[in-house]
Amino acid sequence: MSSENDAKRAYRNGDRLVMGMSIDDLMTLDPAEGYERTVSELLGNVYERLVRLDRDDLSRIKPEAAESWAISPDGLRFSFRLRPNLKFSSGNPVTADDVAWSFKRAVTFARGPAEILNELGLTPENVSERAVAEDEQTFRLTLNAAFAPSFVLNCLTSNAASIVDRKTVEQVCGADADAPTFGNNWLKRNTAGSGPFAVSDWCPGQAVALTRNEFSRQRTSLAVAEYRHIPDGATQLGLLLEGKIDVARSLDFQQLEIARQSGVCRVSAAPKGAILFISLNQRHPVLSKPQVIRAFKHLVDYETMQQQWLEGSGRVHQGFLPLGMLGSEDKTRFAYDPQEARRLLVEAGLGSGFQISMDVHQFPTVMGVASIFQKSLALVGVELTLLPDTGKSVLGKFRSRKHDLYCGRWGTDYWDPNSNAKAFLKNADNGSEKEAGILAWRNGWSAPELSRIADDALTISDPDLRAERYRLLQDEVVSTAPYIFIYQQVEYVATRDWFTTLSVGPTFGSNYLFDTVDA
């Protein structure tokens, strides 16, 4: 990894970026396996997909590896024509066979990202027939239902739809390139994409480095981009002002103001599709009581949180759809009311209080929100123990449903309301024997009727009608589900004044270190 002198030289030369942020959630580089914050940003700069989100108009999708596409009259078949002369970082050409194989490996490997492609009707049993190369430059995708085209295309912007270099994986991995792992042991630590960068080095818990893909059609002035694990905002600020790093990603509002006033830094901001929430595990006998769920919703001191912790990181938002997404609303549904919370706990037979714990990612803003919530619970006799830990440890416990309460962020996987509706609602199998699941399963919560409404919304082509369905779903989920939605993230980035390459988008995967190339 780069030394301190390398970082200072980067400031003078402008071809090497050193960035400070928390990257302790990075567990894999495989696009068929990872979808947390850090890996999504890395994959968005390493892999191309057929299409990408238009960040200037979030209601539109733009071509990326595909130069065009066509939809059959019955809405079941999407045909994509690849751009000519695309190459992976290995120099191998990008073909429709690579696309088809990438879809097959994601679906058959069956980790978290596969659930996005499963929504399109792809399964391990049918993916070889439904995701196919018609010729070297044409990829055809056949769906199981006539979904809203915007939903389909948004799904194809996700990590799961990343195009992987089949030849390289087969050459490096041999027999391991086939089912069931499809080269995962190698792709966990290496990349094989056609985007503007490739991962060249990764020291878990310390740093990860990207180097420019000289074969990419995407333009970037950076030869190297290095992400250093520096979770503390004050440390980031000091290094930024000294010129030892070029970008700081975790500054609070006071630190951002110091950067603004320094004369050597700039600050930019963009709203994200990330929601901070607190969830209650419904496998817990106390937390599953409806009165407790509603009481806890009245114990969020939004005003104090906004004033003390959210400035410089987000804004209060009570909904699972981020503002700017189809069906989102800026609507207040619960007010801070300890008296009403106490009444509900008495009604539940818990007037004398109880003890509970909450797992928290040890990120300053999240910890600040959790501490204010802890104080509010104490007002009604609930003793909350905070269990801060690294992102990897907290997520591991959350994913195995071993938490009482959980406080963390959920970033949308693609810019369609189904991404978050699915995460917070869908739970077809609530059995403890299931290996993994997203938010509803992790919290032991099942709502079949709400899930059915969400499924029906997928086939509504009229955007106004579809938006209304999601607004109704949000009202019901915010009122009754075991989630407390706290705020929508606004990502602030402080950079040395020379640096202009990083541009921040609404999803983690749309934070780009390159100049995008349009059709």
Short mmCIF file of C-alpha atoms in Angstrom, two decimals:
data_model
loop_
_atom_site.label_atom_id
_atom_site.label_comp_id
_atom_site.label_asym_id
_atom_site.label_seq_id
_atom_site.Cartn_x
_atom_site.Cartn_y
_atom_site.Cartn_z
CA MET A 1 0.00 0.00 0.00
CA SER A 2 1.01 3.63 -0.44
CA SER A 3 3.34 5.27 2.02
CA GLU A 4 2.92 8.75 3.48
CA ASN A 5 5.34 10.12 0.87
CA ASP A 6 3.26 8.50 -1.88
CA ALA A 7 0.19 10.34 -0.59
CA LYS A 8 2.01 13.69 -0.59
CA ARG A 9 3.25 12.98 -4.11
CA ALA A 10 -0.35 12.23 -5.14
CA TYR A 11 -1.34 15.75 -4.13
CA ARG A 12 1.30 17.17 -6.45
CA ASN A 13 0.82 14.80 -9.40
CA GLY A 14 -2.93 14.25 -9.32
CA ASP A 15 -2.84 10.67 -10.65
CA ARG A 16 -3.04 8.88 -7.28
CA LEU A 17 -5.94 9.22 -4.85
CA VAL A 18 -5.75 8.35 -1.16
CA MET A 19 -9.14 8.27 0.56
CA GLY A 20 -9.98 7.91 4.24
CA MET A 21 -13.21 6.14 5.24
CA SER A 22 -14.57 3.20 7.19
CA ILE A 23 -14.20 0.03 5.12
CA ASP A 24 -14.59 -2.61 7.83
CA ASP A 25 -17.73 -3.95 6.14
CA LEU A 26 -15.67 -5.21 3.17
CA MET A 27 -15.80 -9.02 3.26
CA THR A 28 -15.69 -10.02 -0.41
CA LEU A 29 -15.04 -8.58 -3.89
CA ASP A 30 -17.27 -11.09 -5.67
CA PRO A 31 -20.24 -9.29 -7.31
CA ALA A 32 -22.31 -12.45 -6.87
CA GLU A 33 -21.75 -12.29 -3.11
CA GLY A 34 -21.22 -8.73 -1.86
CA TYR A 35 -23.68 -5.87 -1.63
CA GLU A 36 -22.59 -3.84 1.42
CA ARG A 37 -21.56 -0.20 1.17
CA THR A 38 -17.84 -0.49 0.48
CA VAL A 39 -17.94 -3.44 -1.91
CA SER A 40 -20.79 -1.83 -3.87
CA GLU A 41 -18.70 1.29 -4.45
CA LEU A 42 -15.69 -0.76 -5.50
CA LEU A 43 -17.73 -2.95 -7.84
CA GLY A 44 -19.35 0.10 -9.41
CA ASN A 45 -15.88 1.22 -10.50
CA VAL A 46 -14.58 -2.22 -11.49
CA TYR A 47 -17.45 -3.93 -13.31
CA GLU A 48 -19.74 -2.80 -16.09
CA ARG A 49 -23.37 -3.84 -16.29
CA LEU A 50 -25.60 -3.81 -19.35
CA VAL A 51 -27.20 -0.56 -18.17
CA ARG A 52 -26.73 2.04 -15.46
CA LEU A 53 -28.74 4.68 -13.63
CA ASP A 54 -28.95 8.14 -15.17
CA ARG A 55 -27.80 10.25 -12.24
CA ASP A 56 -29.06 13.44 -13.89
CA ASP A 57 -32.58 12.02 -14.16
CA LEU A 58 -33.25 9.20 -11.69
CA SER A 59 -36.36 8.11 -13.59
CA ARG A 60 -34.20 7.06 -16.56
CA ILE A 61 -31.77 4.24 -17.34
CA LYS A 62 -28.76 4.72 -19.62
CA PRO A 63 -26.80 2.14 -21.64
CA GLU A 64 -23.46 0.97 -20.29
CA ALA A 65 -22.01 -2.26 -21.77
CA ALA A 66 -25.13 -2.49 -23.94
CA GLU A 67 -25.48 0.14 -26.64
CA SER A 68 -29.22 -0.55 -27.11
CA TRP A 69 -32.03 -2.87 -26.12
CA ALA A 70 -35.48 -3.95 -27.31
CA ILE A 71 -38.51 -5.35 -25.49
CA SER A 72 -40.84 -7.91 -27.06
CA PRO A 73 -44.55 -6.92 -27.48
CA ASP A 74 -45.58 -9.26 -24.64
CA GLY A 75 -43.01 -7.68 -22.30
CA LEU A 76 -41.32 -11.01 -21.53
CA ARG A 77 -38.09 -10.75 -23.56
CA PHE A 78 -35.37 -8.10 -23.37
CA SER A 79 -32.67 -8.21 -26.06
CA PHE A 80 -29.45 -6.25 -25.45
CA ARG A 81 -26.91 -5.39 -28.12
CA LEU A 82 -23.39 -4.99 -26.69
CA ARG A 83 -21.13 -2.11 -27.63
CA PRO A 84 -18.38 -3.20 -30.03
CA ASN A 85 -14.76 -3.60 -28.90
CA LEU A 86 -15.38 -3.73 -25.14
CA LYS A 87 -12.52 -5.35 -23.22
CA PHE A 88 -11.95 -6.67 -19.72
CA SER A 89 -8.90 -5.62 -17.71
CA SER A 90 -7.25 -8.84 -18.95
CA GLY A 91 -7.58 -7.64 -22.54
CA ASN A 92 -10.18 -10.32 -23.31
CA PRO A 93 -13.17 -9.11 -25.36
CA VAL A 94 -16.52 -8.69 -23.60
CA THR A 95 -19.07 -10.98 -25.26
CA ALA A 96 -22.69 -11.94 -24.77
CA ASP A 97 -21.43 -15.30 -23.53
CA ASP A 98 -19.69 -13.50 -20.65
CA VAL A 99 -22.98 -11.79 -19.82
CA ALA A 100 -24.94 -15.05 -19.88
CA TRP A 101 -22.31 -16.85 -17.79
CA SER A 102 -22.23 -13.98 -15.26
CA PHE A 103 -26.00 -14.21 -14.81
CA LYS A 104 -25.77 -17.99 -14.48
CA ARG A 105 -23.00 -17.85 -11.84
CA ALA A 106 -24.83 -15.19 -9.79
CA VAL A 107 -28.11 -17.09 -9.81
CA THR A 108 -26.59 -20.54 -9.27
CA PHE A 109 -24.13 -19.40 -6.60
CA ALA A 110 -27.25 -18.15 -4.79
CA ARG A 111 -25.85 -15.60 -2.38
CA GLY A 112 -27.62 -12.36 -1.41
CA PRO A 113 -27.30 -10.52 -4.76
CA ALA A 114 -28.98 -13.45 -6.57
CA GLU A 115 -32.27 -12.49 -4.96
CA ILE A 116 -32.43 -9.48 -7.29
CA LEU A 117 -32.23 -11.72 -10.36
CA ASN A 118 -34.62 -14.19 -8.73
CA GLU A 119 -37.18 -11.38 -8.75
CA LEU A 120 -37.03 -11.51 -12.56
CA GLY A 121 -37.92 -15.21 -12.51
CA LEU A 122 -34.38 -16.55 -12.88
CA THR A 123 -33.60 -19.70 -10.91
CA PRO A 124 -30.68 -22.17 -10.94
CA GLU A 125 -32.92 -24.54 -12.88
CA ASN A 126 -33.95 -22.14 -15.69
CA VAL A 127 -31.19 -19.53 -15.92
CA SER A 128 -29.35 -21.35 -18.73
CA GLU A 129 -32.47 -21.10 -20.90
CA ARG A 130 -33.58 -17.61 -19.85
CA ALA A 131 -30.25 -15.74 -19.87
CA VAL A 132 -28.61 -16.63 -23.17
CA ALA A 133 -26.20 -15.37 -25.80
CA GLU A 134 -27.99 -15.23 -29.15
CA ASP A 135 -24.71 -14.37 -30.86
CA GLU A 136 -21.40 -12.84 -29.82
CA GLN A 137 -22.90 -9.36 -29.34
CA THR A 138 -26.56 -10.07 -28.41
CA PHE A 139 -27.80 -11.15 -24.98
CA ARG A 140 -31.43 -12.17 -24.43
CA LEU A 141 -33.20 -12.20 -21.08
CA THR A 142 -36.57 -13.94 -20.76
CA LEU A 143 -38.77 -13.10 -17.76
CA ASN A 144 -41.51 -15.09 -16.06
CA ALA A 145 -43.95 -12.14 -16.06
CA ALA A 146 -44.47 -8.84 -17.86
CA PHE A 147 -42.90 -6.62 -15.22
CA ALA A 148 -42.74 -2.84 -15.37
CA PRO A 149 -39.78 -2.18 -17.72
CA SER A 150 -38.30 0.36 -15.31
CA PHE A 151 -38.19 -2.33 -12.60
CA VAL A 152 -36.38 -4.79 -14.89
CA LEU A 153 -33.80 -2.26 -16.07
CA ASN A 154 -33.16 -0.97 -12.56
CA CYS A 155 -32.50 -4.55 -11.40
CA LEU A 156 -29.85 -4.82 -14.11
CA THR A 157 -27.91 -1.91 -12.59
CA SER A 158 -27.22 -3.96 -9.43
CA ASN A 159 -24.07 -5.84 -8.37
CA ALA A 160 -25.70 -9.13 -9.35
CA ALA A 161 -25.74 -8.05 -13.01
CA SER A 162 -22.00 -7.27 -13.13
CA ILE A 163 -20.31 -8.74 -16.20
CA VAL A 164 -17.43 -11.04 -15.22
CA ASP A 165 -14.57 -12.17 -17.48
CA ARG A 166 -15.38 -15.85 -17.95
CA LYS A 167 -12.13 -16.77 -19.72
CA THR A 168 -9.96 -15.31 -16.98
CA VAL A 169 -11.89 -17.05 -14.21
CA GLU A 170 -11.69 -20.37 -16.06
CA GLN A 171 -7.96 -19.96 -16.75
CA VAL A 172 -7.11 -19.03 -13.17
CA CYS A 173 -9.55 -21.28 -11.32
CA GLY A 174 -9.69 -24.38 -13.50
CA ALA A 175 -12.39 -26.79 -12.31
CA ASP A 176 -13.36 -24.35 -9.54
CA ALA A 177 -14.72 -22.00 -12.25
CA ASP A 178 -17.73 -24.28 -12.60
CA ALA A 179 -20.65 -24.91 -10.24
CA PRO A 180 -21.15 -24.75 -7.34
CA THR A 181 -18.64 -21.98 -6.52
CA PHE A 182 -17.88 -20.50 -9.98
CA GLY A 183 -14.46 -19.26 -8.91
CA ASN A 184 -15.69 -17.57 -5.74
CA ASN A 185 -12.53 -18.47 -3.82
CA TRP A 186 -10.53 -16.35 -6.28
CA LEU A 187 -13.14 -13.64 -6.94
CA LYS A 188 -13.44 -12.95 -3.22
CA ARG A 189 -9.99 -11.36 -3.37
CA ASN A 190 -9.61 -10.46 -7.07
CA THR A 191 -11.62 -8.76 -9.80
CA ALA A 192 -12.25 -9.51 -13.48
CA GLY A 193 -14.31 -6.66 -14.91
CA SER A 194 -14.39 -4.26 -17.84
CA GLY A 195 -14.87 -1.08 -15.81
CA PRO A 196 -12.26 1.67 -15.51
CA PHE A 197 -10.46 0.03 -12.56
CA ALA A 198 -9.32 -3.32 -11.22
CA VAL A 199 -8.53 -4.16 -7.59
CA SER A 200 -4.77 -4.58 -7.33
CA ASP A 201 -4.30 -5.01 -3.57
CA TRP A 202 -6.45 -5.60 -0.50
CA CYS A 203 -5.30 -5.79 3.11
CA PRO A 204 -8.50 -6.64 5.03
CA GLY A 205 -9.28 -4.12 7.73
CA GLN A 206 -6.58 -1.76 6.47
CA ALA A 207 -6.80 -0.69 2.84
CA VAL A 208 -7.80 -1.62 -0.69
CA ALA A 209 -6.26 -0.24 -3.89
CA LEU A 210 -7.68 0.13 -7.41
CA THR A 211 -5.52 0.57 -10.51
CA ARG A 212 -6.59 1.91 -13.86
CA ASN A 213 -7.84 -0.59 -16.46
CA GLU A 214 -5.98 0.54 -19.56
CA PHE A 215 -8.41 -1.38 -21.78
CA SER A 216 -11.52 0.40 -20.48
CA ARG A 217 -13.54 2.74 -22.66
CA GLN A 218 -14.33 4.77 -19.51
CA ARG A 219 -12.04 7.73 -18.89
CA THR A 220 -10.24 8.36 -15.61
CA SER A 221 -7.26 10.55 -14.76
CA LEU A 222 -6.35 8.34 -11.81
CA ALA A 223 -3.69 5.65 -12.06
CA VAL A 224 -4.36 4.43 -8.52
CA ALA A 225 -7.22 4.96 -6.05
CA GLU A 226 -6.54 3.77 -2.50
CA TYR A 227 -9.21 3.37 0.20
CA ARG A 228 -7.70 3.43 3.69
CA HIS A 229 -9.61 2.23 6.73
CA ILE A 230 -9.69 5.37 8.87
CA PRO A 231 -13.04 5.25 10.69
CA ASP A 232 -12.51 8.29 12.93
CA GLY A 233 -13.61 11.60 11.42
CA ALA A 234 -11.19 13.70 13.46
CA THR A 235 -8.27 11.60 12.24
CA GLN A 236 -9.50 11.90 8.67
CA LEU A 237 -9.75 15.67 8.98
CA GLY A 238 -6.24 16.01 10.34
CA LEU A 239 -4.76 13.89 7.56
CA LEU A 240 -6.77 15.79 4.95
CA LEU A 241 -5.59 19.20 6.14
CA GLU A 242 -1.99 17.95 6.20
CA GLY A 243 -2.26 16.64 2.64
CA LYS A 244 -1.65 13.03 3.71
CA ILE A 245 -4.99 11.94 2.28
CA ASP A 246 -6.93 13.53 -0.56
CA VAL A 247 -10.52 12.67 0.38
CA ALA A 248 -12.31 12.32 3.75
CA ARG A 249 -15.62 10.45 3.80
CA SER A 250 -16.67 10.38 7.49
CA LEU A 251 -16.59 13.96 8.76
CA ASP A 252 -19.35 15.31 11.01
CA PHE A 253 -20.87 18.74 10.40
CA GLN A 254 -18.36 20.55 12.61
CA GLN A 255 -15.43 18.87 10.91
CA LEU A 256 -16.93 19.63 7.49
CA GLU A 257 -17.12 23.30 8.41
CA ILE A 258 -13.44 23.27 9.43
CA ALA A 259 -12.62 21.73 6.05
CA ARG A 260 -14.68 24.40 4.26
CA GLN A 261 -12.89 27.20 6.09
CA SER A 262 -9.41 25.74 5.61
CA GLY A 263 -8.76 27.31 2.22
CA VAL A 264 -7.35 24.04 0.86
CA CYS A 265 -10.48 21.86 0.80
CA ARG A 266 -13.85 21.64 -0.89
CA VAL A 267 -17.04 19.96 0.37
CA SER A 268 -19.70 18.38 -1.84
CA ALA A 269 -22.89 16.54 -0.95
CA ALA A 270 -25.49 14.25 -2.50
CA PRO A 271 -28.59 12.53 -1.07
CA LYS A 272 -28.23 8.76 -0.92
CA GLY A 273 -30.67 5.91 -1.17
CA ALA A 274 -29.56 4.77 2.29
CA ILE A 275 -31.92 4.68 5.27
CA LEU A 276 -30.82 4.43 8.91
CA PHE A 277 -33.25 2.33 10.91
CA ILE A 278 -33.68 0.51 14.20
CA SER A 279 -35.28 -2.92 14.04
CA LEU A 280 -36.79 -5.16 16.70
CA ASN A 281 -36.22 -8.91 16.47
CA GLN A 282 -39.68 -10.50 16.47
CA ARG A 283 -38.27 -13.75 17.80
CA HIS A 284 -37.87 -11.92 21.12
CA PRO A 285 -40.96 -12.41 23.35
CA VAL A 286 -41.06 -8.79 24.54
CA LEU A 287 -40.08 -7.01 21.35
CA SER A 288 -42.75 -8.85 19.39
CA LYS A 289 -45.58 -7.22 21.37
CA PRO A 290 -47.42 -4.64 19.16
CA GLN A 291 -47.54 -2.14 22.03
CA VAL A 292 -43.75 -2.33 22.45
CA ILE A 293 -43.21 -1.74 18.74
CA ARG A 294 -45.42 1.36 18.79
CA ALA A 295 -43.95 2.58 22.08
CA PHE A 296 -40.44 2.45 20.66
CA LYS A 297 -41.57 4.43 17.61
CA HIS A 298 -42.61 7.22 19.99
CA LEU A 299 -39.22 7.20 21.72
CA VAL A 300 -37.16 8.58 18.85
CA ASP A 301 -36.15 12.16 19.62
CA TYR A 302 -35.82 13.26 16.00
CA GLU A 303 -35.15 16.93 16.78
CA THR A 304 -32.23 16.19 19.10
CA MET A 305 -30.81 13.64 16.67
CA GLN A 306 -30.97 16.13 13.80
CA GLN A 307 -29.32 18.90 15.81
CA GLN A 308 -26.60 16.82 17.46
CA TRP A 309 -25.75 14.10 14.96
CA LEU A 310 -27.50 14.26 11.62
CA GLU A 311 -26.25 17.63 10.38
CA GLY A 312 -23.57 16.76 7.88
CA SER A 313 -24.77 13.19 7.38
CA GLY A 314 -28.50 13.08 6.73
CA ARG A 315 -32.00 14.35 7.33
CA VAL A 316 -34.89 12.91 9.33
CA HIS A 317 -37.00 10.65 7.14
CA GLN A 318 -39.79 8.32 8.27
CA GLY A 319 -40.15 5.88 5.42
CA PHE A 320 -38.38 2.98 3.75
CA LEU A 321 -38.24 4.67 0.33
CA PRO A 322 -35.61 7.42 0.00
CA LEU A 323 -36.75 10.78 -1.31
CA GLY A 324 -36.43 10.95 -5.08
CA MET A 325 -37.50 7.35 -5.63
CA LEU A 326 -40.86 6.46 -7.16
CA GLY A 327 -43.49 6.37 -4.38
CA SER A 328 -41.44 8.22 -1.77
CA GLU A 329 -42.99 10.81 0.55
CA ASP A 330 -41.67 13.42 2.94
CA LYS A 331 -44.21 12.59 5.64
CA THR A 332 -44.12 12.64 9.46
CA ARG A 333 -45.89 9.59 10.86
CA PHE A 334 -44.64 9.41 14.47
CA ALA A 335 -43.78 12.15 16.94
CA TYR A 336 -41.54 11.95 20.00
CA ASP A 337 -43.93 11.25 22.88
CA PRO A 338 -42.50 9.47 25.98
CA GLN A 339 -45.85 9.77 27.77
CA GLU A 340 -47.65 7.82 25.04
CA ALA A 341 -44.80 5.31 24.99
CA ARG A 342 -45.15 4.74 28.74
CA ARG A 343 -48.93 4.23 28.35
CA LEU A 344 -48.36 1.59 25.67
CA LEU A 345 -45.81 -0.27 27.80
CA VAL A 346 -48.23 -0.32 30.75
CA GLU A 347 -50.91 -1.67 28.41
CA ALA A 348 -48.48 -4.44 27.42
CA GLY A 349 -47.89 -5.34 31.09
CA LEU A 350 -44.39 -3.86 31.04
CA GLY A 351 -44.89 -0.76 33.12
CA SER A 352 -41.98 -1.65 35.40
CA GLY A 353 -39.60 -1.73 32.44
CA PHE A 354 -37.22 -4.36 31.13
CA GLN A 355 -33.66 -4.86 29.88
CA ILE A 356 -32.64 -5.19 26.27
CA SER A 357 -29.55 -4.81 24.05
CA MET A 358 -28.87 -3.26 20.65
CA ASP A 359 -26.11 -4.11 18.19
CA VAL A 360 -24.64 -0.99 16.61
CA HIS A 361 -22.05 -0.39 13.91
CA GLN A 362 -19.40 1.74 15.63
CA PHE A 363 -19.73 4.57 13.14
CA PRO A 364 -19.95 8.01 14.82
CA THR A 365 -23.34 9.06 13.45
CA VAL A 366 -24.92 5.67 14.10
CA MET A 367 -23.50 5.60 17.61
CA GLY A 368 -24.81 9.10 18.26
CA VAL A 369 -28.32 8.19 17.15
CA ALA A 370 -28.20 5.01 19.25
CA SER A 371 -27.09 6.87 22.38
CA ILE A 372 -29.97 9.36 22.12
CA PHE A 373 -32.43 6.49 21.68
CA GLN A 374 -30.89 4.80 24.74
CA LYS A 375 -31.60 7.91 26.83
CA SER A 376 -35.19 8.08 25.60
CA LEU A 377 -35.81 4.44 26.53
CA ALA A 378 -34.46 5.10 30.01
CA LEU A 379 -37.24 7.68 30.54
CA VAL A 380 -39.82 4.86 30.45
CA GLY A 381 -37.81 2.34 32.45
CA VAL A 382 -36.26 0.39 29.57
CA GLU A 383 -32.56 -0.30 30.14
CA LEU A 384 -30.85 -0.48 26.76
CA THR A 385 -27.29 -1.81 26.51
CA LEU A 386 -25.45 -0.74 23.37
CA LEU A 387 -23.16 -3.34 21.78
CA PRO A 388 -20.94 -1.44 19.33
CA ASP A 389 -18.67 -3.43 17.05
CA THR A 390 -17.18 -3.47 13.57
CA GLY A 391 -19.49 -3.57 10.58
CA LYS A 392 -18.46 -7.16 9.81
CA SER A 393 -19.23 -8.40 13.34
CA VAL A 394 -22.51 -6.51 13.71
CA LEU A 395 -23.73 -7.65 10.30
CA GLY A 396 -22.76 -11.24 11.03
CA LYS A 397 -24.82 -11.29 14.21
CA PHE A 398 -27.73 -9.49 12.53
CA ARG A 399 -27.76 -11.88 9.60
CA SER A 400 -27.96 -14.87 11.93
CA ARG A 401 -30.88 -13.29 13.86
CA LYS A 402 -28.98 -13.27 17.15
CA HIS A 403 -29.70 -9.61 17.98
CA ASP A 404 -32.36 -8.02 20.19
CA LEU A 405 -32.38 -4.63 18.49
CA TYR A 406 -30.23 -3.58 15.56
CA CYS A 407 -29.23 -0.07 14.48
CA GLY A 408 -27.73 0.31 11.04
CA ARG A 409 -28.12 1.51 7.48
CA TRP A 410 -29.76 -0.11 4.49
CA GLY A 411 -28.66 1.06 1.07
CA THR A 412 -30.93 0.42 -1.88
CA ASP A 413 -29.48 -2.13 -4.31
CA TYR A 414 -31.05 -0.45 -7.35
CA TRP A 415 -33.14 2.69 -7.86
CA ASP A 416 -36.58 1.11 -7.88
CA PRO A 417 -39.02 0.99 -4.93
CA ASN A 418 -39.07 -2.79 -5.04
CA SER A 419 -35.47 -2.89 -3.83
CA ASN A 420 -36.42 -1.56 -0.39
CA ALA A 421 -39.96 -2.98 -0.34
CA LYS A 422 -38.53 -6.45 -0.88
CA ALA A 423 -35.87 -5.98 1.78
CA PHE A 424 -38.21 -4.73 4.48
CA LEU A 425 -41.24 -6.88 3.57
CA LYS A 426 -40.43 -10.17 1.85
CA ASN A 427 -40.03 -13.25 4.04
CA ALA A 428 -41.37 -16.35 2.35
CA ASP A 429 -39.64 -18.72 4.79
CA ASN A 430 -39.36 -17.54 8.38
CA GLY A 431 -37.97 -20.86 9.57
CA SER A 432 -34.79 -20.81 11.60
CA GLU A 433 -33.17 -23.39 9.31
CA LYS A 434 -32.87 -20.89 6.47
CA GLU A 435 -29.24 -19.94 5.86
CA ALA A 436 -29.69 -16.27 5.03
CA GLY A 437 -32.24 -13.60 4.26
CA ILE A 438 -32.71 -9.89 4.05
CA LEU A 439 -34.25 -7.55 6.58
CA ALA A 440 -37.70 -9.06 7.18
CA TRP A 441 -36.24 -12.54 7.70
CA ARG A 442 -33.39 -11.24 9.84
CA ASN A 443 -35.94 -9.67 12.17
CA GLY A 444 -38.24 -12.69 12.18
CA TRP A 445 -41.13 -10.68 10.72
CA SER A 446 -43.58 -11.95 8.12
CA ALA A 447 -46.40 -9.99 6.46
CA PRO A 448 -47.83 -12.11 3.60
CA GLU A 449 -50.57 -9.67 2.59
CA LEU A 450 -48.21 -6.70 2.37
CA SER A 451 -45.77 -8.85 0.41
CA ARG A 452 -48.55 -9.72 -2.04
CA ILE A 453 -49.31 -6.02 -2.58
CA ALA A 454 -45.62 -5.38 -3.21
CA ASP A 455 -45.51 -8.24 -5.73
CA ASP A 456 -48.57 -6.90 -7.56
CA ALA A 457 -46.93 -3.47 -7.85
CA LEU A 458 -44.13 -5.00 -9.93
CA THR A 459 -46.42 -5.52 -12.92
CA ILE A 460 -48.01 -2.06 -12.91
CA SER A 461 -46.63 -0.13 -15.87
CA ASP A 462 -48.40 3.16 -15.03
CA PRO A 463 -45.86 5.01 -12.82
CA ASP A 464 -48.50 7.09 -11.01
CA LEU A 465 -50.55 4.05 -10.04
CA ARG A 466 -47.44 2.14 -9.06
CA ALA A 467 -46.25 5.05 -6.90
CA GLU A 468 -49.60 5.12 -5.08
CA ARG A 469 -49.26 1.43 -4.17
CA TYR A 470 -45.88 2.06 -2.58
CA ARG A 471 -47.16 5.06 -0.65
CA LEU A 472 -49.89 2.86 0.86
CA LEU A 473 -47.33 0.19 1.72
CA GLN A 474 -45.14 2.72 3.48
CA ASP A 475 -48.03 3.94 5.62
CA GLU A 476 -48.73 0.39 6.79
CA VAL A 477 -45.10 -0.60 7.33
CA VAL A 478 -44.18 2.56 9.25
CA SER A 479 -47.27 2.14 11.44
CA THR A 480 -47.07 -1.57 12.30
CA ALA A 481 -43.79 -3.21 11.25
CA PRO A 482 -40.87 -3.71 13.69
CA TYR A 483 -38.79 -0.98 12.03
CA ILE A 484 -38.14 2.57 13.15
CA PHE A 485 -36.99 4.68 10.21
CA ILE A 486 -34.70 7.46 11.42
CA TYR A 487 -33.09 9.32 8.55
CA GLN A 488 -32.03 9.31 4.92
CA GLN A 489 -28.31 9.63 4.42
CA VAL A 490 -26.80 12.64 2.72
CA GLU A 491 -23.24 11.81 1.77
CA TYR A 492 -20.77 14.64 2.33
CA VAL A 493 -17.30 14.38 0.86
CA ALA A 494 -14.40 16.66 1.76
CA THR A 495 -11.53 16.76 -0.73
CA ARG A 496 -8.32 18.64 -1.30
CA ASP A 497 -9.15 21.46 -3.69
CA TRP A 498 -7.22 19.88 -6.59
CA PHE A 499 -9.35 16.75 -6.68
CA THR A 500 -12.43 16.59 -8.93
CA THR A 501 -12.64 12.94 -10.03
CA LEU A 502 -14.92 11.45 -7.34
CA SER A 503 -18.61 12.05 -8.05
CA VAL A 504 -21.23 10.86 -5.58
CA GLY A 505 -24.49 9.27 -6.71
CA PRO A 506 -27.70 8.14 -4.95
CA THR A 507 -26.53 4.53 -4.49
CA PHE A 508 -23.26 3.20 -3.13
CA GLY A 509 -22.61 1.63 -6.53
CA SER A 510 -22.95 4.98 -8.30
CA ASN A 511 -20.06 6.70 -6.51
CA TYR A 512 -17.72 7.01 -9.49
CA LEU A 513 -14.00 7.63 -9.74
CA PHE A 514 -14.22 8.15 -13.49
CA ASP A 515 -15.80 10.36 -16.14
CA THR A 516 -18.85 8.48 -17.40
CA VAL A 517 -19.09 7.81 -21.11
CA ASP A 518 -22.54 8.00 -22.65
CA ALA A 519 -23.83 6.47 -25.86
#
